[in-house]
Structure formats: structure tokens, C-alpha cells
Coordinates of C-alpha atoms in Angstrom, one line a residue:
X1 CA 0.0 0.0 0.0
X2 CA 1.4 3.4 -1.0
X3 CA 2.1 5.8 1.9
X4 CA 0.1 9.1 1.9
X5 CA 2.0 12.3 2.8
X6 CA 0.4 15.5 3.8
X7 CA 0.3 18.1 1.0
X8 CA 2.0 20.6 3.4
X9 CA 5.1 18.3 3.4
X10 CA 5.4 18.4 -0.4
X11 CA 5.1 22.2 -0.3
X12 CA 7.8 22.5 2.3
X13 CA 10.1 20.2 0.5
X14 CA 9.5 21.8 -2.9
X15 CA 10.0 25.4 -1.7
X16 CA 12.9 24.4 0.5
X17 CA 14.7 23.0 -2.5
X18 CA 13.7 25.9 -4.7
X19 CA 15.0 28.5 -2.3
X20 CA 18.4 26.8 -2.0
X21 CA 18.7 26.6 -5.8
X22 CA 18.0 30.3 -6.5
X23 CA 20.9 31.1 -4.2
X24 CA 23.3 29.8 -6.9
X25 CA 24.3 31.9 -9.9
X26 CA 23.5 30.5 -13.4
X27 CA 26.0 28.2 -14.9
X28 CA 27.0 30.8 -17.5
X29 CA 27.4 33.4 -14.8
X30 CA 29.3 31.0 -12.5
X31 CA 31.7 30.1 -15.4
X32 CA 32.3 33.7 -16.2
X33 CA 33.0 34.6 -12.6
X34 CA 35.3 31.7 -12.2
X35 CA 37.3 32.9 -15.2
X36 CA 37.5 36.4 -13.8
X37 CA 38.6 35.1 -10.4
X38 CA 41.2 32.9 -11.9
X39 CA 42.5 35.7 -14.1
X40 CA 42.8 38.0 -11.1
X41 CA 44.3 35.3 -9.0
X42 CA 47.2 35.0 -11.5
X43 CA 48.2 38.5 -10.4
X44 CA 48.4 37.4 -6.7
X45 CA 50.8 35.2 -4.9
X46 CA 49.7 31.5 -4.7
X47 CA 49.3 31.6 -0.9
X48 CA 46.9 34.5 -1.0
X49 CA 45.0 32.9 -3.9
X50 CA 44.6 29.8 -1.7
X51 CA 43.4 32.0 1.2
X52 CA 40.8 33.6 -1.1
X53 CA 39.6 30.3 -2.3
X54 CA 39.2 28.9 1.2
X55 CA 37.5 32.1 2.5
X56 CA 35.0 32.1 -0.4
X57 CA 34.0 28.5 0.3
X58 CA 33.6 29.5 4.0
X59 CA 31.5 32.5 3.1
X60 CA 29.4 30.6 0.6
X61 CA 28.6 28.0 3.2
X62 CA 27.6 30.6 5.8
X63 CA 25.3 32.4 3.4
X64 CA 23.7 29.1 2.2
X65 CA 23.2 27.7 5.7
X66 CA 21.4 30.8 6.8
X67 CA 19.5 31.0 3.6
X68 CA 20.4 34.6 2.8
X69 CA 18.5 35.4 -0.4
X70 CA 21.1 37.6 -2.1
X71 CA 24.6 39.0 -1.5
X72 CA 27.7 40.3 -3.1
X73 CA 31.3 40.4 -2.0
X74 CA 34.5 42.1 -3.1
X75 CA 38.0 41.6 -1.8
X76 CA 40.9 43.9 -2.5
X77 CA 44.6 43.0 -2.2
X78 CA 47.1 45.7 -2.8
X79 CA 45.6 47.5 -5.8
X80 CA 44.0 44.4 -7.3
X81 CA 40.4 43.2 -7.0
X82 CA 41.2 39.7 -5.9
X83 CA 37.5 38.6 -5.8
X84 CA 34.3 40.2 -6.8
X85 CA 31.2 38.0 -6.8
X86 CA 27.4 38.1 -6.5
X87 CA 25.4 35.4 -4.8
X88 CA 21.8 34.4 -5.0
X89 CA 18.7 36.3 -6.0
X90 CA 17.5 39.9 -6.0
X91 CA 14.3 38.6 -4.3
X92 CA 13.6 35.2 -2.8
X93 CA 11.8 33.0 -5.3
X94 CA 12.2 35.4 -8.2
X95 CA 14.9 33.5 -10.1
X96 CA 16.5 36.9 -10.9
X97 CA 20.1 36.6 -10.0
X98 CA 22.2 39.3 -8.2
X99 CA 24.9 40.6 -10.6
X100 CA 27.8 42.9 -10.3
X101 CA 25.6 46.0 -10.9
X102 CA 22.6 45.0 -8.6
X103 CA 22.0 47.9 -6.3
X104 CA 21.8 47.4 -2.5
X105 CA 21.2 49.9 0.3
X106 CA 24.5 50.2 2.1
X107 CA 22.9 51.5 5.3
X108 CA 25.4 53.0 7.8
X109 CA 28.3 52.4 5.4
X110 CA 27.0 55.8 4.2
X111 CA 28.7 57.4 7.2
X112 CA 32.1 56.6 5.7
X113 CA 31.2 58.5 2.6
X114 CA 30.1 61.5 4.7
X115 CA 33.3 61.5 6.7
X116 CA 35.4 61.4 3.5
X117 CA 33.4 64.1 1.8
X118 CA 33.8 66.3 4.8
X119 CA 37.6 65.6 4.7
X120 CA 37.7 66.6 1.1
X121 CA 36.1 70.0 1.9
X122 CA 38.5 70.4 4.8
X123 CA 41.4 69.7 2.5
X124 CA 40.2 72.3 0.1
X125 CA 39.8 74.9 2.8
X126 CA 36.0 75.1 2.4
X127 CA 35.5 74.3 6.1
X128 CA 37.4 72.9 9.1
X129 CA 36.9 69.9 11.5
X130 CA 36.3 72.5 14.2
X131 CA 33.5 74.1 12.2
X132 CA 30.7 75.3 14.6
X133 CA 27.5 73.5 13.7
X134 CA 25.1 76.2 14.8
X135 CA 26.6 78.7 12.4
X136 CA 25.4 76.6 9.5
X137 CA 22.1 75.1 10.7
X138 CA 19.6 77.9 11.4
X139 CA 17.7 77.4 14.7
X140 CA 19.8 74.4 15.8
X141 CA 19.7 73.9 19.5
X142 CA 20.3 71.3 22.1
X143 CA 19.0 71.3 25.7
X144 CA 22.4 72.2 27.0
X145 CA 23.5 75.7 25.8
X146 CA 27.1 74.7 26.4
X147 CA 26.8 71.7 24.0
X148 CA 24.9 73.9 21.5
X149 CA 27.7 76.4 21.6
X150 CA 30.6 74.0 21.5
X151 CA 29.3 71.4 19.0
X152 CA 31.7 71.1 16.0
X153 CA 31.7 69.1 12.8
X154 CA 34.2 66.6 14.2
X155 CA 31.9 65.9 17.2
X156 CA 29.0 65.1 14.8
X157 CA 31.2 62.8 12.7
X158 CA 32.6 61.0 15.7
X159 CA 29.2 60.6 17.5
X160 CA 30.4 62.7 20.5
X161 CA 27.5 65.2 20.5
X162 CA 26.6 64.4 24.1
X163 CA 23.2 63.1 23.1
X164 CA 22.0 59.6 24.3
X165 CA 22.7 56.7 22.0
X166 CA 20.4 56.6 18.9
X167 CA 18.5 59.7 19.8
X168 CA 15.2 59.6 17.9
X169 CA 16.4 56.9 15.4
X170 CA 13.1 55.2 16.1
X171 CA 11.2 58.1 14.7
X172 CA 12.8 57.6 11.3
X173 CA 11.0 54.3 11.0
X174 CA 7.8 56.1 11.8
X175 CA 8.0 58.4 8.9
X176 CA 8.8 61.5 11.0
X177 CA 10.6 64.2 8.9
X178 CA 14.2 65.1 9.7
X179 CA 13.4 68.8 10.3
X180 CA 10.7 67.9 12.7
X181 CA 13.1 65.6 14.6
X182 CA 15.7 68.3 14.8
X183 CA 13.2 70.6 16.4
X184 CA 12.7 68.0 19.2
X185 CA 16.3 67.8 20.2
X186 CA 16.1 70.7 22.7
X187 CA 13.8 68.4 24.8
X188 CA 16.5 65.7 25.2
X189 CA 18.8 65.7 28.2
X190 CA 22.4 65.4 27.2
X191 CA 24.5 62.8 28.9
X192 CA 28.0 64.2 28.3
X193 CA 29.8 67.3 27.2
X194 CA 30.7 67.3 23.5
X195 CA 33.8 65.5 22.3
X196 CA 34.3 63.1 25.2
X197 CA 32.0 60.1 24.9
X198 CA 30.9 58.0 21.9
X199 CA 27.1 57.5 21.6
X200 CA 26.1 56.4 18.1
X201 CA 23.6 58.6 16.2
X202 CA 21.7 58.7 12.9
X203 CA 19.7 62.0 13.2
X204 CA 22.5 64.0 14.8
X205 CA 25.1 62.5 12.5
X206 CA 23.2 64.0 9.6
X207 CA 24.0 67.5 10.8
X208 CA 27.3 67.0 9.0
X209 CA 25.3 67.0 5.7
X210 CA 23.6 70.2 6.7
X211 CA 26.9 71.9 7.3
X212 CA 28.3 70.8 4.0
X213 CA 25.2 71.9 2.1
X214 CA 25.3 75.3 3.7
X215 CA 29.0 75.8 2.9
X216 CA 28.7 74.6 -0.7
X217 CA 25.3 75.6 -1.8
X218 CA 24.7 72.1 -3.2
X219 CA 22.6 69.2 -2.0
X220 CA 24.4 66.5 -0.2
X221 CA 23.5 64.0 -2.9
X222 CA 25.0 66.3 -5.5
X223 CA 28.2 66.7 -3.5
X224 CA 28.6 62.9 -3.3
X225 CA 28.1 62.6 -7.1
X226 CA 30.5 65.4 -7.9
X227 CA 33.3 64.5 -5.5
X228 CA 33.1 60.7 -5.0
X229 CA 30.7 58.8 -7.2
X230 CA 31.5 60.5 -10.4
X231 CA 35.3 60.7 -10.1
X232 CA 35.6 57.0 -8.9
X233 CA 33.3 55.8 -11.7
X234 CA 30.6 54.5 -9.3
X235 CA 28.0 54.4 -12.0
X236 CA 25.3 52.6 -10.0
X237 CA 25.6 54.7 -6.9
X238 CA 23.0 57.2 -5.7
X239 CA 21.8 58.8 -2.5
X240 CA 18.0 59.1 -2.6
X241 CA 14.9 57.0 -2.3
X242 CA 13.4 57.7 -5.7
X243 CA 16.4 56.5 -7.7
X244 CA 16.4 53.3 -5.7
X245 CA 12.7 52.8 -6.0
X246 CA 12.7 53.3 -9.8
X247 CA 15.9 51.3 -10.6
X248 CA 15.3 48.0 -12.4
X249 CA 18.3 46.1 -11.1
X250 CA 17.7 46.2 -7.3
X251 CA 18.2 43.7 -4.6
X252 CA 14.9 43.9 -2.7
X253 CA 15.0 43.9 1.1
X254 CA 13.7 40.8 3.0
X255 CA 12.1 40.0 6.3
X256 CA 12.3 36.8 8.3
X257 CA 9.3 34.5 8.2
X258 CA 8.8 30.9 9.5
X259 CA 10.0 29.4 6.2
X260 CA 13.0 31.6 5.8
X261 CA 12.8 35.0 4.1
X262 CA 10.1 37.0 2.2
X263 CA 10.8 40.0 0.0
X264 CA 9.4 43.4 0.8
X265 CA 9.4 46.8 -0.9
X266 CA 12.2 49.3 -0.5
X267 CA 11.0 51.7 2.2
X268 CA 11.6 55.5 2.4
X269 CA 12.7 55.2 6.0
X270 CA 16.2 56.5 6.8
X271 CA 16.4 58.4 3.4
X272 CA 15.5 61.4 5.6
X273 CA 19.1 61.0 6.9
X274 CA 21.1 60.4 3.8
X275 CA 24.5 61.3 5.4
X276 CA 23.9 58.5 8.0
X277 CA 22.1 55.8 5.9
X278 CA 21.0 56.9 2.5
X279 CA 23.6 55.7 0.0
X280 CA 22.7 53.0 -2.6
X281 CA 25.4 51.1 -4.5
X282 CA 26.3 47.9 -6.3
X283 CA 29.3 45.7 -5.4
X284 CA 31.0 47.1 -8.5
X285 CA 30.7 50.5 -7.0
X286 CA 31.8 49.4 -3.6
X287 CA 34.9 47.7 -4.9
X288 CA 36.0 51.0 -6.5
X289 CA 35.3 52.8 -3.2
X290 CA 37.3 50.2 -1.2
X291 CA 40.2 50.6 -3.6
X292 CA 40.2 54.4 -3.0
X293 CA 40.0 53.9 0.7
X294 CA 43.1 51.7 0.6
X295 CA 45.1 54.5 -1.1
X296 CA 44.8 53.3 -4.7
X297 CA 43.2 56.5 -6.0
X298 CA 45.5 59.3 -4.6
X299 CA 44.4 61.8 -7.2
X300 CA 40.9 61.7 -5.7
X301 CA 41.5 60.5 -2.1
X302 CA 45.0 61.6 -0.9
X303 CA 47.0 59.8 1.8
X304 CA 46.9 62.9 3.9
X305 CA 43.1 63.0 3.6
X306 CA 42.9 59.3 4.6
X307 CA 45.1 60.0 7.6
X308 CA 42.8 62.7 8.8
X309 CA 39.6 60.8 8.4
X310 CA 41.0 57.6 10.0
X311 CA 42.6 59.3 13.0
X312 CA 41.2 57.8 16.2
X313 CA 39.1 60.6 17.8
X314 CA 37.3 58.9 20.6
X315 CA 37.3 55.5 22.3
X316 CA 34.4 53.2 21.6
X317 CA 33.0 51.7 24.8
X318 CA 34.1 48.1 25.1
X319 CA 30.5 46.9 25.8
X320 CA 29.3 48.4 22.5
X321 CA 27.5 45.5 20.7
X322 CA 29.1 46.4 17.4
X323 CA 32.3 45.0 18.8
X324 CA 30.9 41.7 20.0
X325 CA 32.2 39.6 17.0
X326 CA 35.7 41.2 17.1
X327 CA 37.4 39.0 19.7
X328 CA 40.5 40.1 21.6
X329 CA 40.7 43.6 20.3
X330 CA 43.6 45.7 21.8
X331 CA 41.6 48.9 21.2
X332 CA 38.6 50.3 19.4
X333 CA 38.1 54.0 18.4
X334 CA 35.9 56.0 16.1
X335 CA 37.2 58.6 13.7
X336 CA 35.4 60.7 11.1
X337 CA 32.6 58.3 10.1
X338 CA 34.8 55.2 10.6
X339 CA 35.7 52.7 13.3
X340 CA 39.4 52.1 13.9
X341 CA 40.0 48.7 15.5
X342 CA 43.3 47.1 16.6
X343 CA 43.2 43.3 16.5
X344 CA 44.9 41.2 19.1
X345 CA 47.7 40.6 16.6
X346 CA 48.3 44.4 16.4
X347 CA 46.8 44.9 12.9
X348 CA 44.8 48.1 12.5
X349 CA 41.4 47.5 10.7
X350 CA 39.2 50.4 9.5
X351 CA 35.7 49.2 9.6
X352 CA 32.0 50.0 9.5
X353 CA 28.8 48.0 9.6
X354 CA 25.3 48.8 8.6
X355 CA 21.7 47.6 8.8
X356 CA 18.6 49.3 7.6
X357 CA 15.1 47.9 6.8
X358 CA 16.1 44.5 5.4
X359 CA 19.6 45.2 4.3
X360 CA 22.9 44.3 6.1
X361 CA 26.3 45.4 5.0
X362 CA 29.9 45.7 6.2
X363 CA 33.2 47.0 5.0
X364 CA 36.6 46.6 6.6
X365 CA 40.2 46.9 5.5
X366 CA 43.8 47.2 6.7
X367 CA 46.0 49.8 5.3
X368 CA 48.9 48.0 7.0
X369 CA 48.1 44.6 5.4
X370 CA 46.9 46.1 2.1
X371 CA 43.8 43.9 2.2
X372 CA 40.1 44.7 2.4
X373 CA 36.6 43.3 2.0
X374 CA 33.1 44.6 1.5
X375 CA 29.9 42.5 1.8
X376 CA 26.4 43.5 0.9
X377 CA 23.2 41.5 1.6
X378 CA 19.5 42.0 1.2
X379 CA 18.2 40.4 4.4
X380 CA 18.7 40.6 8.2
X381 CA 21.3 37.9 9.0
X382 CA 24.1 36.9 11.3
X383 CA 26.5 35.9 8.5
X384 CA 27.8 39.4 7.8
X385 CA 28.6 40.1 11.4
X386 CA 30.7 36.9 11.8
X387 CA 32.2 36.7 8.3
X388 CA 34.1 40.0 8.3
X389 CA 36.0 39.5 11.5
X390 CA 36.6 35.9 10.4
X391 CA 38.1 37.2 7.2
X392 CA 40.9 39.0 9.1
X393 CA 41.4 36.1 11.5
X394 CA 41.8 33.7 8.6
X395 CA 44.0 36.1 6.7
X396 CA 46.4 36.6 9.7
X397 CA 46.5 32.8 10.3
X398 CA 47.3 32.3 6.6
X399 CA 50.2 34.9 6.9
X400 CA 51.6 33.2 10.0
X401 CA 51.5 29.8 8.3
X402 CA 53.2 31.1 5.2
X403 CA 55.9 32.8 7.4
X404 CA 56.5 29.5 9.3
X405 CA 56.9 27.6 6.0
X406 CA 59.3 30.3 4.6
X407 CA 61.4 30.2 7.8
X408 CA 61.6 26.4 7.9
X409 CA 65.2 25.3 7.0
X410 CA 65.4 23.3 3.8
X411 CA 67.2 19.9 3.8
X412 CA 70.3 19.9 1.7
X413 CA 70.6 17.0 -0.8
X414 CA 73.7 14.8 -0.5

């Protein structure tokens, strides 16, 4: 007698298989990417090529096990794109693959663009790190007159405004306009004087954009296009909701459901604070950005500018949850829109993570080791938070193993 299985079981098995399959690129795309990876690997030393191969396998497994619908990764070594690869689908069940030009929201990785743009204007003499905020933002006021008077651009960019952590970030998800939220700041008790304590912000961080708009007479989005996106050839990048909403090649955000993930629409939330969380970009764009951050485009981003933006300005509290996956850190600081971490091995890593409404992203690199990675995903997940610290742990282990092999005395033949 033939066994009868509930219809629900077939549905679960069918869709479970289907969701795993769409996470893989087409055979043609996979073959093309493998060729590109092999071609780039030929420019690298064999040990690093092996490290990349091992890490990619590790990353692929993590993404697949968690069922992340879509992702894209780029790894830079010296001035070479050692790996650039998309994974999965733009939306779960769609069958439309992520490619090198699929656009993601990069969330708080936007803050790094803001810090660098401010540095460019400082370098050109248009403003200074000590620029008083209230001189450029009409009516700006905090509850503390001292904090209002003393607040400078560098305090905004380093999250040392004196406001409590994430002041009014929740209102951004409720559709409250940025100007309205600014008008509510005088009702908030400050916790510290300016410049002394790191309390992460989104609303207050965006004051940096207001300062730059006032000085330049241009919109923040136009400043990004003129000084960063355009010069670096970031052709898919933008900094507004409408461009993302109307684009055809977009990785849709996802939310968790019992069966895994379900696609949702791109929301306007947090586009009110573009300097904090409003940049959209493809992995092709972010690879170019990462190359510039690592000093490979000095005609656009000079070494002196990088030194200013990445200077440790304030210590990050050790109990800050953003550090939880970075084990054994010697120190953790925040600069001008960037975290500066020192690993237990003594390597300095410049880093930022981001999450907004169904998108999760992270970027990190070592100027000392001349290596960096950026990872974009279109769903809330744990993989990103673990995979980036693991990249540097595995890289340093690989370096140590190679050093040990190189130092091992060779047997002489008789």
C-alpha cells in the first residue's frame, strides 16, 4: 500500500529545494565569474590565492546555511580586485540573480562617505573639522546651551555630540521628517559634554550634511556625485529614495518568516538622513570605493586625507554591541565616520557595519596589510557580522602559516 504524505510536506520540500537553488548563480554566470577570479588570482601570490579560495568557500557555506536570499562580496589585495562575486537572488523565489551591478542599500556604510566628503572639503579649505554646527544650521539647539555652543563638525562625525545613543532613530522608522526631529532635540537631556563620549547617532550625524550643504550651496547627494561617485566611476551609486525605487536592477529587502525570508518593498525610512544611511550602491561601486579607501586613487583621495579621516578621535565603549564579534581587540576607536580597530595581533582595521530595513552590509580593510573586504546582503542575517572578523582572523592565520613555511630550513641534498 502506497504511503500518503500531507500536502504541506510536499510544499515545504519543494520550496525548501527551490529557495536553496536560487541562491546559486546561473552556470553561465558562474563560469564567467570563475574565469574572472582565476584571471585576477594570477596577479596574486599563490598563498593569497589559496586563502581567497578557502574564504570564499567558507562565506558561501555561511550564506547558504542561513538562507540569505542575495549577497555580493568584493576583496581587494594591494591595488587588485582579488575577488568580486554576486550570490543568490534579488528577491527570494524570483529567479532573478544578483549581478555585479545589482543595487543594495549600504545603510550606515553611508557614514564613511560622509566623513570622507567632509575631509575633502576640509582639505580644500572650504571648512574645518572645528566648524561650529550652529553657524550653518539655522535654529539648531540642544537642551544644553554649552553643548549647542561647542558642537563642532568633528563631534558630529565621531558621535560625540553628548546626546544619548540613537537619539530619535526610532522616529525615522515612523516616517517623521528630519526637520521635525531636529526641532525635538532641545527636549532631550544630554549625557556628556561634546567631544568626550561615543554615543552612536543617525539623526545628529546628519547635521554634517547640513553643514556641507550650507557651505557649498549644493545638495548632499550632488556633493557625493561630484566628489566621490563620479570621479571614482561608481555608476550605479546614488543617495536618494526615488532613484532606488525606480531602478530596475535592485536587490529587494527581506524580512524573516517561519519558512526563511520573504521579499518586501524598498521603504523610504532613513532616506531622511542620507549622510547617515541613504547611499545605494552595487558591489562594482563598492569595490571601487574600497580601492580608493586603501590608497589606490590618490588623485581623488589623498593619503593625507585618509590619515585625517581615519585618525582615532574617541574610544568606543568596550561593551558596545558592534564589537561583539571582534574578539581580543587591543583597542577600538571612532574617527570621522569610521571605526578604527586594533586586533589582538596588532593589525589596524578600518571598519563600518550597517543595517537598515532588510539590508545588512559591512566594509573593513587594513592599510597596513593592504587587504580589504566589503559584503552586501538583502536580508537581516548573522553571517555578515561573523564573516568580516573571520576574514581577518583567517588572513592573519594564513600569513603566519606562510611565514612559518618560509622560515623552515630546507634539507640539503647529499
